[in-house]
Amino acid sequence: MASVTSLSDSVHQRLAAALSAALPQAGSADPLLRRSDRADFQANGILALAKKEKANPRELATQVVSGVESGELIKDVEVSGPGFLNITLTDRAITHNLAARYADDTGRLGVPHTEQPGTTVIDYAQPNVAKEMHVGHLRSAVIGDAVVQLLEFTGENVVRRHHIGDWGTQFGMLIQYLEEHPHELDHKAGEASGEEAMSNLDRLYKAARKLFDADEEFKTRARRRVVDLQAGDPQTLATWQKFVDESKIYFFSVFEKLDMEIRDADIVGESGYNDMLAETCRLLEESGVAVRSEGALCVFFDDIKGPDGNPVPLIVQKSDGGYGYAATDLSAIRDRVFNLKANSLIYVVDARQSLHFKMVFETARKAGWLGEDVKAYQLAFGTVLGKDGKPFKTREGETVRLVDLLDEAIDRASAVVREKAQDLSEEEIAERGTQVGVGAVKYADLSTSANRDYKFDLDQMVSLNGDTSVYLQYAYARIQSILRKAGASRPAAHPELELHEAERALGLHADSFAATVAEAATEYAPHKLAAYLYQLASLYTTFYDKCPVLKAETQEQIENRLFLCDVTARTLHRGMDLLGIRTPERL
């Protein structure tokens, strides 16, 4: 089905045509249309245009009004204040446009695909091999997944990349420790569950780190083992591969609990660029972008200096010949631009790494790897805080494990579902509890602008009141209940009917879904879609309170209100799906 032109776009076109007719010398003019609490829309672009053309704004506004056709779309246009236009639409236009969205059998609700799709590589959900995932991994995974869903829905070609930590000094340390303490891993590969295996590996990592920091001789042996790993020594590589394989089993189990799809082919860790590192360094040095300083290969920047006023370099290769994160990240950029043909690179990474990525992007631009036609963007996110406003920790001061956090959210949500459930089995309560609990965690993250910190408060997250996913899920489930109780009455649009004020507000907001999706995708801002959905559910609650559905006065009104209910439900379902959140049919 073809996309549906939104009501705001239709009004914008009419006003722009009338403005151009009134001021032909000004060329195309933007009426600056927005929703208003004084009418359906307000246009305030006339003020700036009148000032530019030295015209009287009220006279110009009056002239524009006389050139705007009223009728099927526009009911009334009035001049307000110094030259604002207040526009009221016909009830028929609102219902008719929603009916066109409702008729879209693709499930897209008339949302168009982008006219010029590019290729975006998005780097998100980057856990470390042999280390348990903690609360710090939550935001990259959840925000990244939502941005992937938004971009793919609008038609962008998306390449997912999970740049896992699977290379470097820590693996020399781990492999050497296991070589010297072979009984430390008390299971064979594949015998333990993902969480058990990772718990063993994590314990092994901590023991190896403790010895590495305390024993200089072990530290020397571990560093020698790194050289063996980088040189491709078969025995060292085989042990490394076991660490990677067991860690992946664990990663998949955690992401499955998060209700996220992570595909093996998309996991390209630090090791995936190992063969490119020497060439990356050679190209940077030959081009003069990087220079040797005290034996290390460095890139210096005019505007980046430390507290002492001395330049802070990006170290691409250490003085001992080892490669730092910068070499890997720069090699990844080369691969993504030249092999994957990316137009956009998005990195969903902690805000504390902003300086690193600023230097990496600038280096890649100096080297000519990031041309004018390629955008590189760090979608930086803030920290998950506890109720005390400090970084979220356990009582013992440890970082909270992600699986523990999700399990607790599911337990809390299951209690809420059990309290409300009337005809659900224990199995259904467990399933809904999982959907509500995981949805609550995701929504709390996604409803906050990514660059802001947010407080992790499970009591608030699973509340039926306020800006929570449970409130949205409950609104959806309530609509499904009404549709089930409707009997022979079916949703059907009746454009000839007059609309209640609450029906108009709900219909106008539902019609702006496509514009919101486009904005959220373009700006990599899932929180804008979350805010839209919360307002949709709030407007539905007002409609539900003020407009009887199954007890409306006429059969046509019953059908039209069922239609408004179903449009709202479909919009909630599609919008929540783009955020990676389930909408249960019953709660």
Coordinates of C-alpha atoms in Angstrom, one line a residue:
M1 CA 0.0 0.0 0.0
A2 CA 1.1 3.6 -0.7
S3 CA 2.0 5.8 2.2
V4 CA -0.6 8.1 3.7
T5 CA -0.1 11.9 3.7
S6 CA -0.5 13.1 7.2
L7 CA -3.0 15.8 8.1
S8 CA -0.2 18.2 9.1
D9 CA 1.5 17.7 5.8
S10 CA -1.7 18.3 3.9
V11 CA -2.4 21.5 5.9
H12 CA 1.3 22.6 5.4
Q13 CA 1.0 22.2 1.6
R14 CA -2.2 24.4 1.5
L15 CA -0.7 27.1 3.7
A16 CA 2.6 27.1 1.8
A17 CA 0.8 27.5 -1.5
A18 CA -1.3 30.4 -0.1
L19 CA 1.8 32.1 1.3
S20 CA 3.6 31.8 -2.1
A21 CA 0.6 33.3 -3.8
A22 CA 0.5 36.2 -1.4
L23 CA 4.2 36.9 -1.6
P24 CA 5.4 35.5 -4.9
Q25 CA 8.7 37.3 -4.6
A26 CA 9.6 35.4 -1.4
G27 CA 9.6 32.0 -3.3
S28 CA 8.8 28.9 -1.3
A29 CA 7.9 29.8 2.3
D30 CA 7.6 27.7 5.4
P31 CA 4.4 28.4 7.4
L32 CA 6.0 26.8 10.5
L33 CA 3.0 24.6 11.4
R34 CA 2.7 23.0 14.8
R35 CA 0.0 21.5 17.1
S36 CA -1.8 24.0 19.3
D37 CA -4.0 24.1 22.3
R38 CA -6.0 27.0 20.8
A39 CA -6.9 25.1 17.6
D40 CA -5.8 21.9 15.9
F41 CA -2.7 23.6 14.4
Q42 CA -1.1 27.0 14.6
A43 CA 1.1 28.5 11.9
N44 CA 3.5 31.3 13.1
G45 CA 5.9 31.5 10.1
I46 CA 4.1 34.6 8.8
L47 CA 5.8 36.9 11.4
A48 CA 9.3 36.2 10.2
L49 CA 8.3 36.3 6.6
A50 CA 6.5 39.7 7.0
K51 CA 9.6 41.1 8.8
K52 CA 11.9 39.9 6.0
E53 CA 9.6 41.3 3.2
K54 CA 8.8 44.5 5.2
A55 CA 5.1 43.7 5.2
N56 CA 2.4 44.1 7.8
P57 CA 2.1 40.6 9.4
R58 CA -1.7 40.8 10.2
E59 CA -2.5 42.1 6.7
L60 CA -0.3 39.3 5.2
A61 CA -2.0 36.7 7.4
T62 CA -5.4 38.0 6.3
Q63 CA -4.3 37.7 2.7
V64 CA -3.1 34.2 3.3
V65 CA -6.4 33.2 4.9
S66 CA -8.3 34.4 1.9
G67 CA -6.2 32.2 -0.3
V68 CA -6.6 29.0 1.7
E69 CA -9.3 26.7 0.5
S70 CA -11.7 25.4 3.2
G71 CA -13.8 22.4 2.6
E72 CA -13.1 18.7 3.0
L73 CA -9.8 19.3 5.0
I74 CA -9.9 22.7 6.6
K75 CA -13.0 23.9 8.5
D76 CA -11.7 27.2 9.7
V77 CA -8.6 29.5 9.6
E78 CA -8.5 32.6 11.8
V79 CA -5.9 35.3 12.3
S80 CA -4.7 35.6 15.9
G81 CA -2.5 38.1 17.7
P82 CA 0.1 39.8 15.6
G83 CA -0.2 37.4 12.7
F84 CA -0.6 33.8 13.9
L85 CA -3.0 31.5 12.0
N86 CA -5.2 29.1 14.0
I87 CA -6.4 26.2 11.9
T88 CA -9.2 23.8 12.7
L89 CA -9.8 20.7 10.6
T90 CA -13.0 19.0 9.7
D91 CA -14.0 16.0 11.7
R92 CA -14.5 14.2 8.3
A93 CA -10.8 14.8 7.4
I94 CA -9.6 13.3 10.7
T95 CA -11.6 10.2 10.5
H96 CA -10.9 9.8 6.7
N97 CA -7.2 10.0 7.2
L98 CA -7.1 7.5 10.0
A99 CA -9.3 5.2 7.9
A100 CA -6.6 5.3 5.2
R101 CA -3.9 4.3 7.8
Y102 CA -6.2 1.6 9.2
A103 CA -6.6 0.1 5.7
D104 CA -2.9 -0.5 5.4
D105 CA -2.7 -4.3 5.5
T106 CA 1.1 -4.3 5.8
G107 CA 0.9 -3.2 9.4
R108 CA 2.9 0.0 8.7
L109 CA -0.1 2.3 9.4
G110 CA 0.7 4.2 6.2
V111 CA 4.2 5.1 7.3
P112 CA 6.4 5.7 4.2
H113 CA 9.8 4.2 3.5
T114 CA 12.7 6.7 3.3
E115 CA 13.1 7.9 -0.3
Q116 CA 16.9 7.6 -0.4
P117 CA 18.0 4.7 1.9
G118 CA 21.7 4.5 2.7
T119 CA 23.7 1.9 4.6
T120 CA 24.2 2.4 8.3
V121 CA 26.6 0.3 10.4
I122 CA 25.5 0.5 14.0
D123 CA 28.0 -0.7 16.7
Y124 CA 26.1 -1.6 19.9
A125 CA 25.9 -4.3 22.6
Q126 CA 29.6 -4.8 23.1
P127 CA 30.2 -7.2 26.1
N128 CA 33.6 -8.6 26.9
V129 CA 34.7 -12.2 26.6
A130 CA 35.2 -14.1 29.9
K131 CA 33.4 -11.3 31.9
E132 CA 29.8 -11.3 33.1
M133 CA 27.5 -8.6 31.6
H134 CA 26.5 -6.0 34.2
V135 CA 24.1 -3.0 34.3
G136 CA 26.6 -0.9 32.4
H137 CA 26.0 -3.1 29.3
L138 CA 22.2 -2.5 29.4
R139 CA 22.0 0.9 27.7
S140 CA 24.2 0.1 24.7
A141 CA 22.1 -3.0 24.0
V142 CA 18.7 -1.5 24.5
I143 CA 19.3 1.8 22.8
G144 CA 21.2 0.2 19.9
D145 CA 18.4 -2.4 19.3
A146 CA 15.7 0.3 19.3
V147 CA 17.7 2.5 16.8
V148 CA 18.2 -0.6 14.6
Q149 CA 14.4 -1.3 14.6
L150 CA 13.6 2.3 13.8
L151 CA 16.1 2.6 10.9
E152 CA 15.1 -0.8 9.4
F153 CA 11.4 0.1 9.6
T154 CA 12.0 3.4 7.7
G155 CA 13.8 1.4 4.9
E156 CA 17.5 2.0 5.8
N157 CA 20.0 -0.8 5.0
V158 CA 21.3 -1.6 8.5
V159 CA 24.5 -3.6 9.3
R160 CA 24.6 -4.6 12.9
R161 CA 28.0 -4.9 14.6
H162 CA 28.8 -6.2 18.1
H163 CA 32.4 -5.2 18.7
I164 CA 33.0 -7.6 21.6
G165 CA 36.2 -7.4 23.7
D166 CA 37.9 -10.6 22.7
W167 CA 41.6 -9.6 22.1
G168 CA 44.5 -8.1 23.9
T169 CA 46.5 -8.3 27.1
Q170 CA 43.8 -9.8 29.3
F171 CA 43.7 -12.9 27.1
G172 CA 47.4 -13.6 27.4
M173 CA 46.8 -13.3 31.2
L174 CA 43.8 -15.6 31.1
I175 CA 45.3 -18.3 28.9
Q176 CA 48.6 -18.3 30.8
Y177 CA 46.7 -18.6 34.1
L178 CA 44.7 -21.5 32.8
E179 CA 47.8 -23.2 31.5
E180 CA 49.4 -23.0 35.0
H181 CA 46.1 -23.8 36.9
P182 CA 44.4 -26.3 34.6
H183 CA 41.9 -27.5 37.2
E184 CA 40.5 -23.9 37.8
L185 CA 37.7 -24.5 35.2
D186 CA 35.6 -27.2 36.8
H187 CA 33.6 -28.1 33.8
K188 CA 34.2 -29.1 30.2
A189 CA 33.1 -26.8 27.4
G190 CA 29.4 -27.2 26.6
E191 CA 28.5 -29.0 29.8
A192 CA 27.5 -26.0 31.9
S193 CA 24.7 -23.5 31.2
G194 CA 25.6 -20.2 29.7
E195 CA 25.4 -18.4 33.1
E196 CA 27.3 -21.2 34.9
A197 CA 30.0 -21.2 32.3
M198 CA 30.4 -17.4 32.5
S199 CA 30.4 -17.4 36.2
N200 CA 33.4 -19.8 36.1
L201 CA 35.1 -17.7 33.5
D202 CA 34.5 -14.6 35.4
R203 CA 36.0 -16.1 38.6
L204 CA 39.0 -17.3 36.5
Y205 CA 39.4 -13.8 35.1
K206 CA 39.4 -12.2 38.6
A207 CA 42.0 -14.8 39.9
A208 CA 44.2 -14.2 36.8
R209 CA 44.0 -10.4 37.2
K210 CA 44.9 -10.6 40.9
L211 CA 48.0 -12.7 40.1
F212 CA 48.9 -10.5 37.1
D213 CA 48.9 -7.4 39.4
A214 CA 50.9 -9.0 42.2
D215 CA 53.5 -11.2 40.4
E216 CA 55.9 -9.6 38.0
E217 CA 57.2 -12.9 36.7
F218 CA 53.6 -14.1 35.9
K219 CA 53.0 -10.7 34.2
T220 CA 56.0 -11.3 31.9
R221 CA 54.8 -14.8 31.0
A222 CA 51.3 -13.5 30.3
R223 CA 52.6 -10.8 28.0
R224 CA 54.7 -13.4 26.2
R225 CA 51.4 -15.3 25.7
V226 CA 49.8 -12.3 24.1
V227 CA 52.6 -12.3 21.5
D228 CA 51.9 -16.0 20.9
L229 CA 48.2 -15.2 20.5
Q230 CA 48.8 -12.4 18.0
A231 CA 51.3 -14.6 16.1
G232 CA 48.7 -17.3 15.7
D233 CA 50.2 -20.1 17.9
P234 CA 47.8 -23.0 17.4
Q235 CA 47.6 -24.1 21.1
T236 CA 47.1 -20.5 22.4
L237 CA 44.5 -19.8 19.7
A238 CA 42.6 -23.0 20.6
T239 CA 42.3 -22.0 24.3
W240 CA 41.3 -18.5 23.3
Q241 CA 38.6 -19.9 21.0
K242 CA 37.2 -21.9 23.9
F243 CA 36.9 -18.7 25.9
V244 CA 35.1 -17.0 23.0
D245 CA 32.7 -19.9 22.3
E246 CA 31.7 -20.2 26.0
S247 CA 31.2 -16.5 26.3
K248 CA 29.0 -16.4 23.3
I249 CA 26.7 -19.0 24.7
Y250 CA 26.3 -16.8 27.7
F251 CA 25.9 -13.6 25.7
F252 CA 23.1 -15.2 23.7
S253 CA 21.3 -16.4 26.9
V254 CA 21.4 -12.8 28.3
F255 CA 20.2 -11.2 25.1
E256 CA 17.4 -13.7 24.8
K257 CA 16.3 -12.8 28.3
L258 CA 16.4 -9.1 27.1
D259 CA 14.2 -10.2 24.2
M260 CA 16.8 -9.1 21.7
E261 CA 18.0 -10.8 18.5
I262 CA 21.8 -11.1 18.4
R263 CA 23.1 -13.0 15.4
D264 CA 26.4 -14.8 15.3
A265 CA 27.4 -13.2 12.0
D266 CA 27.0 -9.7 13.5
I267 CA 29.5 -10.4 16.3
V268 CA 32.8 -9.1 14.9
G269 CA 35.0 -8.4 17.9
E270 CA 38.4 -6.8 18.3
S271 CA 40.1 -9.9 16.9
G272 CA 38.2 -9.5 13.6
Y273 CA 40.5 -6.6 12.7
N274 CA 43.8 -8.1 13.8
D275 CA 45.0 -8.7 10.3
M276 CA 44.4 -5.0 9.4
L277 CA 46.3 -3.4 12.4
A278 CA 49.8 -3.2 10.9
E279 CA 48.5 -1.8 7.6
T280 CA 46.4 0.8 9.5
C281 CA 49.5 2.0 11.3
R282 CA 51.6 2.0 8.2
L283 CA 49.1 4.1 6.3
L284 CA 48.8 6.6 9.1
E285 CA 52.6 6.9 9.5
E286 CA 53.3 7.2 5.7
S287 CA 50.6 9.9 5.3
G288 CA 52.0 11.9 8.2
V289 CA 48.8 11.7 10.1
A290 CA 50.5 9.8 12.9
V291 CA 54.1 10.3 14.1
R292 CA 56.5 8.5 16.4
S293 CA 56.8 9.9 19.9
E294 CA 59.0 8.2 22.5
G295 CA 58.7 5.0 20.4
A296 CA 54.9 5.1 20.2
L297 CA 52.9 5.9 17.1
C298 CA 50.7 8.9 18.0
V299 CA 48.2 11.3 16.5
F300 CA 48.3 14.9 17.9
F301 CA 45.5 17.4 17.8
D302 CA 45.7 21.2 18.1
D303 CA 42.6 21.5 20.3
I304 CA 43.1 18.6 22.6
K305 CA 45.4 19.3 25.6
G306 CA 45.7 18.0 29.1
P307 CA 45.4 20.0 32.4
D308 CA 49.1 20.7 32.1
G309 CA 48.7 22.3 28.7
N310 CA 50.6 19.6 26.9
P311 CA 49.0 17.8 23.9
V312 CA 47.0 14.6 24.6
P313 CA 47.7 12.2 21.7
L314 CA 45.8 9.3 20.4
I315 CA 48.1 6.3 20.8
V316 CA 47.7 4.0 17.8
Q317 CA 50.7 1.7 18.5
K318 CA 52.5 1.4 21.9
S319 CA 56.2 1.7 22.2
D320 CA 56.5 -2.1 22.8
G321 CA 54.8 -2.7 19.4
G322 CA 51.4 -3.6 20.9
Y323 CA 48.3 -2.1 19.4
G324 CA 45.8 0.0 21.4
Y325 CA 42.0 0.4 21.0
A326 CA 42.6 3.2 18.6
A327 CA 44.2 0.9 16.0
T328 CA 41.3 -1.5 16.2
D329 CA 38.7 1.2 16.0
L330 CA 40.4 2.8 13.0
S331 CA 40.7 -0.5 11.3
A332 CA 37.0 -1.1 11.9
I333 CA 36.2 2.3 10.2
R334 CA 38.3 1.3 7.2
D335 CA 36.4 -2.0 7.0
R336 CA 32.9 -0.4 7.4
V337 CA 33.5 2.3 4.9
F338 CA 35.4 0.5 2.2
N339 CA 34.1 -3.1 2.5
L340 CA 30.6 -2.6 3.9
K341 CA 30.1 0.7 1.9
A342 CA 28.6 2.5 4.8
N343 CA 27.2 6.1 4.6
S344 CA 26.7 6.3 8.3
L345 CA 28.6 4.9 11.3
I346 CA 26.8 4.9 14.7
Y347 CA 28.5 4.0 17.9
V348 CA 26.2 3.4 20.8
V349 CA 28.9 3.9 23.5
D350 CA 29.2 5.3 27.0
A351 CA 29.6 9.1 27.1
R352 CA 32.8 8.7 29.1
Q353 CA 34.5 7.5 25.8
S354 CA 33.5 10.7 24.0
L355 CA 37.1 12.1 23.8
H356 CA 38.4 8.8 22.4
F357 CA 35.8 8.7 19.6
K358 CA 36.3 12.4 18.8
M359 CA 40.0 11.7 18.3
V360 CA 39.4 8.5 16.3
F361 CA 36.9 10.2 14.0
E362 CA 39.2 13.2 13.4
T363 CA 42.1 10.8 12.7
A364 CA 40.0 8.9 10.2
R365 CA 39.0 12.1 8.5
K366 CA 42.6 13.3 8.3
A367 CA 43.5 9.9 6.7
G368 CA 40.8 10.2 4.1
W369 CA 38.9 7.2 5.4
L370 CA 35.9 9.2 6.5
G371 CA 35.0 11.4 3.5
E372 CA 32.4 14.2 3.3
D373 CA 29.8 11.6 2.2
V374 CA 30.2 9.5 5.4
K375 CA 28.8 10.4 8.8
A376 CA 30.4 9.1 12.0
Y377 CA 28.4 9.6 15.1
Q378 CA 28.8 8.5 18.7
L379 CA 25.3 8.0 20.2
A380 CA 26.7 8.7 23.7
F381 CA 24.7 7.5 26.7
G382 CA 24.7 8.4 30.4
T383 CA 25.0 6.3 33.5
V384 CA 22.4 4.0 35.2
L385 CA 22.1 5.4 38.7
G386 CA 20.7 3.9 41.9
K387 CA 18.0 5.6 43.9
D388 CA 20.7 7.5 45.8
G389 CA 21.8 9.2 42.5
K390 CA 25.1 7.3 42.4
P391 CA 26.2 4.7 39.9
F392 CA 24.1 1.6 40.4
K393 CA 26.0 -0.9 42.7
T394 CA 25.2 -3.9 44.9
R395 CA 25.3 -3.4 48.7
E396 CA 28.8 -4.9 48.6
G397 CA 29.9 -2.2 46.1
E398 CA 30.0 -4.6 43.2
T399 CA 28.6 -3.7 39.8
V400 CA 25.1 -5.2 39.4
R401 CA 24.9 -8.3 37.2
L402 CA 22.5 -7.8 34.2
V403 CA 20.9 -11.2 34.7
D404 CA 20.2 -10.4 38.4
L405 CA 18.6 -7.1 37.5
L406 CA 16.4 -8.6 34.8
D407 CA 15.3 -11.5 37.1
E408 CA 14.3 -9.0 39.8
A409 CA 12.3 -6.9 37.3
I410 CA 10.5 -10.1 36.1
D411 CA 9.7 -11.1 39.7
R412 CA 8.3 -7.6 40.5
A413 CA 6.3 -7.5 37.3
S414 CA 4.9 -11.0 37.8
A415 CA 3.6 -9.9 41.2
V416 CA 1.8 -6.9 39.6
V417 CA 0.3 -9.2 36.9
R418 CA -0.8 -11.8 39.4
E419 CA -2.5 -9.0 41.4
K420 CA -4.4 -7.8 38.4
A421 CA -4.9 -11.2 36.6
Q422 CA -8.5 -12.5 36.6
D423 CA -8.4 -15.4 34.2
L424 CA -4.7 -16.1 33.6
S425 CA -3.0 -19.5 34.4
E426 CA 0.3 -19.6 36.3
E427 CA 2.0 -20.2 33.0
E428 CA 0.4 -17.2 31.4
I429 CA 1.3 -15.1 34.5
A430 CA 4.9 -16.1 34.1
E431 CA 4.9 -15.2 30.4
R432 CA 3.2 -11.9 31.0
G433 CA 5.5 -11.2 34.0
T434 CA 8.5 -11.6 31.7
Q435 CA 7.1 -9.4 29.0
V436 CA 6.1 -6.7 31.5
G437 CA 9.3 -6.9 33.5
V438 CA 11.7 -6.8 30.6
G439 CA 9.5 -4.1 28.9
A440 CA 9.7 -2.0 32.1
V441 CA 13.5 -2.1 32.2
K442 CA 13.7 -1.2 28.5
Y443 CA 11.2 1.6 28.6
A444 CA 12.7 3.2 31.6
D445 CA 15.9 3.4 29.6
L446 CA 14.4 4.4 26.2
S447 CA 12.0 7.0 27.6
T448 CA 15.1 9.0 28.9
S449 CA 17.2 10.9 26.4
A450 CA 20.2 8.7 25.8
N451 CA 22.8 11.3 26.9
R452 CA 21.1 11.8 30.3
D453 CA 21.7 9.6 33.4
Y454 CA 18.7 7.9 34.9
K455 CA 17.7 6.4 38.2
F456 CA 17.0 2.7 38.2
D457 CA 13.8 2.4 40.4
L458 CA 12.0 -0.9 39.9
D459 CA 9.0 0.1 42.0
Q460 CA 8.4 3.0 39.6
M461 CA 9.2 1.0 36.5
V462 CA 6.5 -1.6 37.1
S463 CA 3.9 0.9 38.2
L464 CA 0.5 1.1 36.4
N465 CA 0.6 4.8 36.9
G466 CA 2.8 7.4 35.2
D467 CA 5.2 7.2 32.3
T468 CA 5.9 3.5 32.3
S469 CA 5.7 0.6 29.8
V470 CA 3.2 -1.1 32.1
Y471 CA 0.8 1.9 31.6
L472 CA 1.1 1.5 27.8
Q473 CA 0.8 -2.3 27.9
Y474 CA -2.3 -1.9 30.1
A475 CA -3.9 0.6 27.7
Y476 CA -3.3 -1.9 24.8
A477 CA -4.7 -4.9 26.8
R478 CA -7.7 -2.8 27.8
I479 CA -8.5 -2.1 24.1
Q480 CA -8.2 -5.7 23.2
S481 CA -10.7 -6.5 26.0
I482 CA -13.2 -4.0 24.6
L483 CA -12.8 -5.4 21.1
R484 CA -13.4 -8.9 22.4
K485 CA -16.6 -7.8 24.2
A486 CA -17.9 -6.0 21.1
G487 CA -19.8 -9.1 19.9
A488 CA -21.2 -8.5 16.5
S489 CA -20.1 -4.8 16.4
R490 CA -16.9 -4.4 14.4
P491 CA -14.6 -1.4 14.1
A492 CA -15.6 0.8 11.1
A493 CA -14.8 4.4 10.2
H494 CA -17.8 6.8 9.8
P495 CA -16.4 10.1 8.5
E496 CA -19.9 11.6 8.5
L497 CA -20.1 11.6 12.3
E498 CA -19.2 14.6 14.5
L499 CA -16.4 13.9 16.9
H500 CA -16.1 14.6 20.6
E501 CA -13.2 16.8 21.6
A502 CA -11.5 13.7 23.1
E503 CA -12.0 11.8 19.9
R504 CA -10.5 14.6 17.9
A505 CA -7.4 14.9 20.2
L506 CA -6.8 11.1 20.0
G507 CA -7.3 11.0 16.2
L508 CA -5.0 13.9 15.5
H509 CA -2.2 12.4 17.7
A510 CA -2.6 8.9 16.1
D511 CA -2.2 10.5 12.7
S512 CA 1.2 12.0 13.6
F513 CA 2.7 8.5 14.2
A514 CA 4.6 8.5 10.8
A515 CA 6.1 11.9 11.5
T516 CA 7.3 10.8 15.0
V517 CA 8.9 7.6 13.6
A518 CA 10.7 9.6 10.9
E519 CA 12.0 12.1 13.5
A520 CA 13.1 9.4 16.0
A521 CA 14.9 7.5 13.2
T522 CA 16.6 10.6 11.7
E523 CA 17.8 11.8 15.1
Y524 CA 18.6 8.3 16.6
A525 CA 16.2 9.3 19.4
P526 CA 14.0 6.4 20.6
H527 CA 12.9 8.6 23.6
K528 CA 10.9 10.7 21.2
L529 CA 8.9 7.7 20.1
A530 CA 8.5 6.7 23.8
A531 CA 7.1 10.1 24.6
Y532 CA 4.7 10.0 21.7
L533 CA 3.4 6.6 22.8
Y534 CA 2.9 7.7 26.4
Q535 CA 0.9 10.7 25.2
L536 CA -1.1 8.4 22.9
A537 CA -2.0 6.2 25.9
S538 CA -2.9 9.2 28.0
L539 CA -5.2 10.6 25.3
Y540 CA -6.8 7.2 25.0
T541 CA -7.4 7.2 28.7
T542 CA -9.2 10.5 28.4
F543 CA -11.2 9.3 25.4
Y544 CA -12.2 6.1 27.3
D545 CA -13.4 8.2 30.3
K546 CA -15.4 10.6 28.3
C547 CA -16.7 8.6 25.3
P548 CA -18.6 5.4 25.9
V549 CA -17.6 2.8 23.3
L550 CA -20.0 -0.2 23.5
K551 CA -22.7 1.9 25.1
A552 CA -22.5 4.8 22.6
E553 CA -25.8 6.3 21.4
T554 CA -25.9 4.8 17.8
Q555 CA -24.5 1.7 16.1
E556 CA -22.5 4.0 13.8
Q557 CA -21.0 5.7 16.8
I558 CA -20.1 2.3 18.4
E559 CA -18.4 1.2 15.2
N560 CA -16.5 4.5 14.9
R561 CA -15.3 4.4 18.5
L562 CA -14.3 0.8 18.1
F563 CA -12.3 2.0 15.0
L564 CA -10.6 4.7 17.1
C565 CA -9.8 2.0 19.7
D566 CA -8.3 -0.3 17.2
V567 CA -6.2 2.4 15.4
T568 CA -4.8 3.3 18.8
A569 CA -4.1 -0.3 19.7
R570 CA -2.3 -0.9 16.3
T571 CA -0.3 2.3 16.8
L572 CA 0.7 1.3 20.4
H573 CA 1.6 -2.3 19.2
R574 CA 3.7 -1.1 16.3
G575 CA 5.4 1.7 18.3
M576 CA 6.2 -0.6 21.2
D577 CA 7.5 -3.2 18.8
L578 CA 10.0 -0.6 17.4
L579 CA 11.2 -0.1 21.0
G580 CA 11.6 -3.8 21.4
I581 CA 8.8 -4.1 23.9
R582 CA 6.0 -6.7 23.8
T583 CA 2.3 -5.8 24.1
P584 CA 0.4 -8.7 25.7
E585 CA -3.2 -9.2 24.6
R586 CA -4.3 -9.7 28.2
L587 CA -3.0 -8.3 31.5

